C-alpha positions as CSV (number, residue, x, y, z in Angstrom):
1,M,-246.2,147.3,87.4
2,Q,-244.7,150.2,89.3
3,P,-245.3,153.5,87.7
4,P,-242.6,154.6,85.3
5,V,-240.1,157.2,86.6
6,W,-240.4,160.5,84.7
7,I,-237.0,162.3,84.2
8,D,-237.2,166.0,83.2
9,R,-234.3,167.5,85.1
10,Y,-230.6,167.4,84.4
11,A,-229.7,166.4,88.0
12,A,-232.2,163.5,87.9
13,L,-230.7,162.4,84.5
14,E,-227.2,162.4,86.1
15,R,-228.4,160.2,88.9
16,L,-230.1,157.9,86.5
17,A,-227.0,157.6,84.3
18,G,-225.0,156.7,87.3
19,Q,-227.4,153.9,88.1
20,L,-227.5,152.7,84.5
21,L,-223.7,152.4,84.3
22,R,-224.0,149.6,86.9
23,E,-226.4,147.6,84.8
24,A,-225.5,144.7,82.5
25,Q,-228.5,145.3,80.2
26,V,-230.9,148.2,79.5
27,A,-233.8,148.2,77.0
28,V,-234.3,151.4,74.9
29,D,-236.9,152.9,72.7
30,T,-237.5,156.4,71.4
31,E,-240.5,158.5,70.2
32,S,-240.2,161.3,67.7
33,N,-242.5,163.9,66.2
34,S,-241.8,163.4,62.5
35,L,-245.5,163.7,61.6
36,Y,-245.8,167.1,63.4
37,A,-242.7,169.1,62.9
38,Y,-240.5,170.4,60.0
39,Q,-237.4,168.9,61.5
40,E,-238.2,165.8,63.5
41,Q,-236.6,165.3,66.9
42,V,-236.6,162.8,69.6
43,C,-239.3,163.8,72.1
44,L,-239.1,160.8,74.5
45,I,-236.5,158.2,75.4
46,Q,-237.7,155.1,77.2
47,I,-235.2,153.1,79.2
48,S,-236.0,150.0,81.1
49,T,-233.9,147.9,83.5
50,A,-235.0,144.6,85.0
51,E,-236.6,146.5,87.9
52,K,-237.8,149.9,86.6
53,D,-239.0,151.8,83.6
54,Y,-237.8,155.4,83.0
55,L,-239.2,158.0,80.7
56,I,-236.7,160.8,79.8
57,D,-237.9,164.1,78.4
58,P,-235.3,165.5,76.0
59,L,-237.5,168.6,75.4
60,A,-237.1,169.7,79.0
61,I,-233.4,168.9,79.6
62,D,-230.7,171.0,77.9
63,S,-228.2,168.3,77.5
64,L,-228.4,164.5,77.5
65,D,-224.6,164.1,77.8
66,P,-224.9,162.0,81.0
67,L,-226.4,159.2,78.9
68,A,-223.5,159.2,76.4
69,G,-221.4,156.8,78.5
70,V,-224.3,154.4,78.9
71,F,-224.7,154.1,75.2
72,S,-221.0,153.9,74.4
73,R,-220.0,151.4,77.1
74,A,-219.5,148.0,75.6
75,E,-220.1,146.3,79.0
76,I,-223.7,147.4,78.9
77,E,-226.0,145.7,76.4
78,K,-228.5,148.0,74.8
79,I,-231.7,146.2,73.7
80,F,-233.9,147.7,71.0
81,H,-236.7,146.5,68.8
82,A,-236.1,147.7,65.2
83,A,-233.0,149.6,66.2
84,E,-232.1,151.3,63.0
85,Y,-234.4,154.3,63.2
86,D,-233.7,154.7,67.0
87,V,-229.9,154.6,66.3
88,I,-230.2,157.2,63.6
89,C,-232.2,159.5,65.8
90,L,-230.0,159.1,68.9
91,K,-226.9,159.8,66.8
92,R,-228.5,162.7,64.9
93,D,-230.0,164.6,67.9
94,F,-227.5,163.8,70.7
95,G,-224.3,162.5,69.0
96,F,-224.4,159.2,70.9
97,E,-222.2,156.3,69.9
98,I,-223.8,153.0,70.5
99,H,-221.8,149.8,71.3
100,H,-223.1,146.4,72.2
101,L,-226.6,146.3,70.8
102,F,-229.2,143.6,70.6
103,D,-232.2,144.0,68.3
104,T,-235.2,141.8,69.0
105,M,-236.7,142.4,65.6
106,H,-233.6,141.4,63.7
107,A,-233.2,138.4,66.0
108,S,-236.7,137.4,65.1
109,R,-236.0,137.8,61.4
110,I,-232.9,135.6,61.7
111,L,-235.0,133.0,63.4
112,G,-237.4,133.1,60.4
113,R,-240.4,134.3,62.4
114,E,-243.2,135.6,60.2
115,N,-244.5,138.2,62.7
116,V,-241.6,140.4,63.7
117,G,-243.6,143.4,65.0
118,L,-243.3,144.1,68.7
119,A,-247.0,143.8,69.4
120,G,-247.2,140.4,67.7
121,I,-244.1,139.0,69.4
122,L,-245.2,140.1,72.8
123,E,-248.6,138.6,72.3
124,Q,-247.0,135.3,71.2
125,E,-244.3,135.2,73.9
126,F,-246.0,136.8,76.9
127,Q,-249.7,136.9,76.0
128,I,-249.5,140.7,76.3
129,E,-251.6,142.8,74.0
130,L,-250.1,146.2,73.0
131,N,-252.4,149.0,71.9
132,K,-250.6,150.7,69.1
133,Q,-253.0,153.6,68.7
134,Y,-250.4,156.1,69.8
135,Q,-247.8,155.0,67.3
136,R,-248.4,158.0,65.2
137,A,-249.3,160.4,68.0
138,N,-247.7,163.8,68.6
139,W,-244.9,163.0,71.1
140,G,-243.9,166.7,71.2
141,R,-247.0,167.7,73.1
142,R,-246.7,168.5,76.8
143,P,-247.9,167.4,79.2
144,L,-248.1,163.9,77.8
145,P,-251.4,162.3,78.9
146,P,-251.2,159.2,81.2
147,E,-252.4,156.9,78.5
148,M,-249.5,157.9,76.2
149,L,-247.0,157.4,79.0
150,A,-248.4,154.0,79.7
151,Y,-248.1,153.1,76.0
152,A,-244.5,154.4,75.8
153,R,-243.2,152.4,78.8
154,L,-244.5,149.1,77.4
155,D,-242.3,149.5,74.3
156,S,-239.2,148.9,76.4
157,H,-240.6,147.1,79.4
158,Y,-240.6,143.5,78.1
159,L,-237.5,143.7,75.9
160,I,-235.0,142.3,78.4
161,D,-237.1,139.2,79.0
162,L,-237.8,138.9,75.2
163,R,-234.1,139.2,74.5
164,A,-233.3,136.3,76.8
165,R,-235.7,134.0,75.0
166,L,-234.4,135.0,71.6
167,E,-230.8,134.4,72.5
168,A,-231.6,130.9,73.7
169,E,-233.3,130.1,70.4
170,L,-230.5,131.7,68.4
171,R,-227.8,129.7,70.1
172,Q,-229.9,126.5,69.9
173,R,-230.2,126.9,66.1
174,G,-226.6,127.9,65.5
175,R,-227.4,131.5,64.5
176,W,-226.0,133.5,67.4
177,E,-222.9,134.6,65.5
178,L,-225.0,135.5,62.5
179,A,-227.1,137.8,64.7
180,Q,-224.0,139.4,66.2
181,E,-222.9,140.4,62.8
182,D,-226.1,142.2,62.1
183,F,-226.1,143.9,65.5
184,C,-222.7,145.3,64.8
185,R,-223.8,146.5,61.4
186,L,-226.7,148.3,63.2
187,E,-224.4,150.0,65.6
188,N,-222.6,151.5,62.6
189,T,-225.7,152.8,61.0
190,E,-224.9,156.3,59.6
191,V,-227.2,159.3,59.8
192,P,-228.5,160.1,56.3
193,P,-227.2,163.4,54.9
194,Q,-229.6,166.2,54.6
195,E,-231.1,166.7,51.2
196,N,-229.0,169.0,49.0
197,G,-231.2,169.9,46.1
198,N,-232.3,166.3,45.4
199,A,-235.7,166.6,47.0
200,V,-237.3,167.2,43.6
201,W,-236.4,163.6,42.6
202,R,-238.3,162.3,45.6
203,I,-241.6,163.6,44.1
204,P,-243.5,160.6,42.5
205,G,-243.7,161.1,38.8
206,A,-240.7,163.5,38.6
207,H,-238.9,161.3,36.2
208,D,-241.8,161.6,33.7
209,L,-241.5,165.4,33.5
210,N,-239.5,167.2,30.8
211,A,-236.6,169.6,31.7
212,T,-238.8,172.7,31.8
213,Q,-241.4,171.1,34.1
214,L,-238.6,169.8,36.3
215,A,-237.3,173.3,36.8
216,V,-240.8,174.4,37.8
217,L,-241.1,171.5,40.1
218,K,-237.9,172.4,41.8
219,S,-239.2,175.9,42.4
220,L,-242.4,174.6,43.8
221,V,-240.5,172.2,46.2
222,Q,-238.4,175.2,47.4
223,Y,-241.5,177.2,48.1
224,R,-243.1,174.4,50.0
225,D,-240.0,173.8,52.0
226,Q,-239.8,177.5,53.0
227,Q,-243.4,177.5,54.1
228,A,-243.0,174.3,56.1
229,R,-239.9,175.7,57.8
230,M,-241.7,178.9,58.8
231,A,-244.7,177.0,60.1
232,N,-242.6,174.2,61.7
233,L,-244.7,171.6,59.9
234,P,-243.8,168.5,57.9
235,V,-243.7,169.5,54.2
236,F,-246.6,167.1,53.4
237,K,-248.9,169.1,55.8
238,V,-248.3,172.2,53.7
239,L,-248.9,170.9,50.2
240,S,-248.9,167.3,49.0
241,N,-246.5,165.8,46.5
242,Q,-249.4,165.2,44.1
243,V,-250.3,168.9,44.1
244,L,-246.8,170.0,43.3
245,F,-246.5,167.4,40.5
246,E,-249.8,168.4,38.9
247,I,-248.8,172.1,38.9
248,A,-245.4,171.3,37.4
249,R,-247.0,169.1,34.8
250,S,-249.7,171.6,33.8
251,L,-247.7,174.8,34.2
252,P,-250.7,177.1,35.1
253,Q,-249.9,180.8,34.8
254,T,-253.2,182.3,35.8
255,R,-255.4,181.9,38.8
256,P,-258.3,180.3,36.8
257,A,-255.9,177.8,35.3
258,L,-254.6,176.9,38.8
259,E,-258.1,176.5,40.1
260,N,-259.1,174.4,37.1
261,L,-256.6,171.7,38.1
262,G,-259.0,170.8,41.0
263,M,-256.0,170.1,43.3
264,L,-256.5,172.9,45.8
265,N,-259.4,173.5,48.1
266,G,-260.6,177.1,48.8
267,R,-258.4,177.4,51.9
268,L,-255.2,176.2,50.1
269,L,-256.0,178.5,47.1
270,Q,-256.4,181.5,49.4
271,R,-253.2,180.7,51.3
272,H,-250.9,179.6,48.5
273,G,-252.5,180.4,45.2
274,D,-250.6,183.6,44.2
275,A,-247.3,182.3,45.7
276,L,-247.6,179.1,43.7
277,L,-248.1,181.0,40.5
278,Q,-245.0,183.1,41.3
279,A,-243.1,179.8,41.9
280,V,-244.2,178.6,38.5
281,Q,-242.9,181.8,36.9
282,R,-239.6,181.5,38.7
283,G,-239.2,178.0,37.5
284,L,-239.9,179.0,33.9
285,R,-237.1,181.5,34.1
286,E,-234.6,179.0,35.4
287,P,-232.5,176.9,33.1
288,P,-234.1,173.5,32.3
289,L,-233.4,170.9,34.9
290,T,-232.0,167.5,33.8
291,R,-230.7,164.6,35.9
292,A,-227.3,163.2,35.2
293,H,-227.7,159.6,34.0
294,N,-225.5,157.0,35.6
295,P,-223.8,154.8,33.0
296,R,-225.4,151.5,32.4
297,P,-223.8,148.7,34.4
298,S,-221.8,146.2,32.4
299,D,-223.4,143.0,31.3
300,A,-220.9,141.0,33.3
301,Y,-221.8,142.9,36.5
302,L,-225.6,142.4,35.9
303,T,-225.0,138.7,35.2
304,R,-223.1,138.3,38.5
305,L,-225.8,140.3,40.3
306,D,-228.6,138.1,39.0
307,A,-226.7,134.9,39.9
308,L,-226.0,136.1,43.4
309,R,-229.7,137.1,43.9
310,S,-230.9,133.8,42.6
311,W,-228.5,131.9,45.0
312,R,-229.5,134.1,47.9
313,K,-233.2,133.6,47.3
314,Q,-232.8,129.8,47.1
315,T,-230.6,129.7,50.3
316,A,-233.0,131.9,52.2
317,E,-235.9,129.6,51.2
318,S,-233.9,126.6,52.5
319,L,-233.2,128.4,55.8
320,Q,-236.7,129.9,56.0
321,V,-235.5,133.4,56.5
322,P,-235.7,136.7,54.5
323,S,-233.1,137.0,51.7
324,D,-231.1,139.8,53.3
325,V,-230.4,137.5,56.3
326,V,-228.4,135.3,54.0
327,L,-226.5,138.3,52.5
328,P,-227.2,142.0,53.0
329,R,-228.0,143.8,49.8
330,D,-225.1,146.3,50.1
331,V,-222.6,143.5,50.5
332,L,-224.1,141.5,47.6
333,E,-223.9,144.5,45.3
334,W,-220.3,145.2,46.4
335,I,-219.3,141.6,45.7
336,A,-220.9,141.7,42.3
337,Q,-219.2,144.9,41.4
338,S,-215.7,144.0,42.7
339,C,-215.7,140.4,41.4
340,P,-213.1,139.0,43.7
341,A,-210.8,136.3,42.2
342,T,-209.9,134.4,45.4
343,L,-211.3,133.6,48.7
344,E,-208.9,136.0,50.4
345,E,-210.2,138.8,48.2
346,L,-213.7,137.8,49.0
347,R,-212.8,137.7,52.7
348,G,-211.8,141.3,52.5
349,L,-215.2,142.3,51.0
350,M,-217.0,140.3,53.7
351,N,-214.8,141.4,56.7
352,T,-217.8,142.8,58.6
353,I,-219.8,139.5,58.2
354,P,-217.3,136.7,59.0
355,W,-219.9,134.1,59.8
356,R,-221.5,134.5,56.4
357,F,-218.0,134.3,54.8
358,Q,-217.2,131.1,56.7
359,N,-220.6,129.5,55.8
360,F,-221.2,130.9,52.3
361,G,-217.9,132.2,51.0
362,S,-216.9,129.2,48.8
363,E,-220.4,129.1,47.3
364,I,-220.4,132.8,46.5
365,L,-217.0,132.6,44.8
366,R,-218.1,129.7,42.7
367,I,-221.2,131.6,41.6
368,I,-219.4,134.7,40.5
369,R,-216.5,132.8,38.9
370,P,-218.0,129.6,37.5
């Protein structure tokens, strides 16, 4: 292979964008630093054409606006592997809109392949062995060593050829239109909203705590978040969820009581001990925390949901694909909730997945309205 082209200047990015706008297909991947920073960000964008591989450094370029037209232009197909996370990151960090997407992982799932990881697929299709040792590396470091650059370029280098093989098989098996539905759904993936006070419920075991313990847990979570933000570290590298849970459960109010939990080593005790006890006290002074309980779904809804899930599982087994390939979970739940009375009503609920409506609509209606 030719060496990848490193892009770390705005002028070079503009020239590259001009070249990419003339391409029919580009392969794309991203690398982020979620394991090494408080707020993850895209640290590297890999783009491959049929002739060259490019590595773009977002940390060195003030604006990636020249690439916006590449991602939004429907005439250019953007090929990803496991696109959802990349799409979220590109929208979140750069505001890109992405049109005309092909996802080699989703295509593989629709074809019923058991191994849908990129390394496994490339080994099977091209006898290429990818070394995934840098999958969890710190992509925010600079300069990136040559071995990480070599690793990064391979994640996009083979996607154009792989896509061609997958399209041929999808068309041969009559699943091309089905794949297009999922690619369109991926394009519309939304960036998850930032947590707004709900982080406490993400702590394993939180639902087993009483209202007073929950108020303390919330105070502890807030303290950890503040420390992580100041240190620019992921929250789990400051204090683990298990530590916060055990402190909230036990409610230690003295240094010996905190030490007796056995959850903090000497370094963590020295750094956080007093502040954690203060967080416990703040939590005890707060009103007890309870979670609003959603009303129990109706029996009729649960019956429809179970019937649809059972049908979906059986259909997936007959097609030898994962269940969500037959009917995505969000659409399944929406149909069960809405309980359409006619095919036209069902068509409206399945308007983003017309192939599935055409092939499964009558069965679905018969199941929810026997």
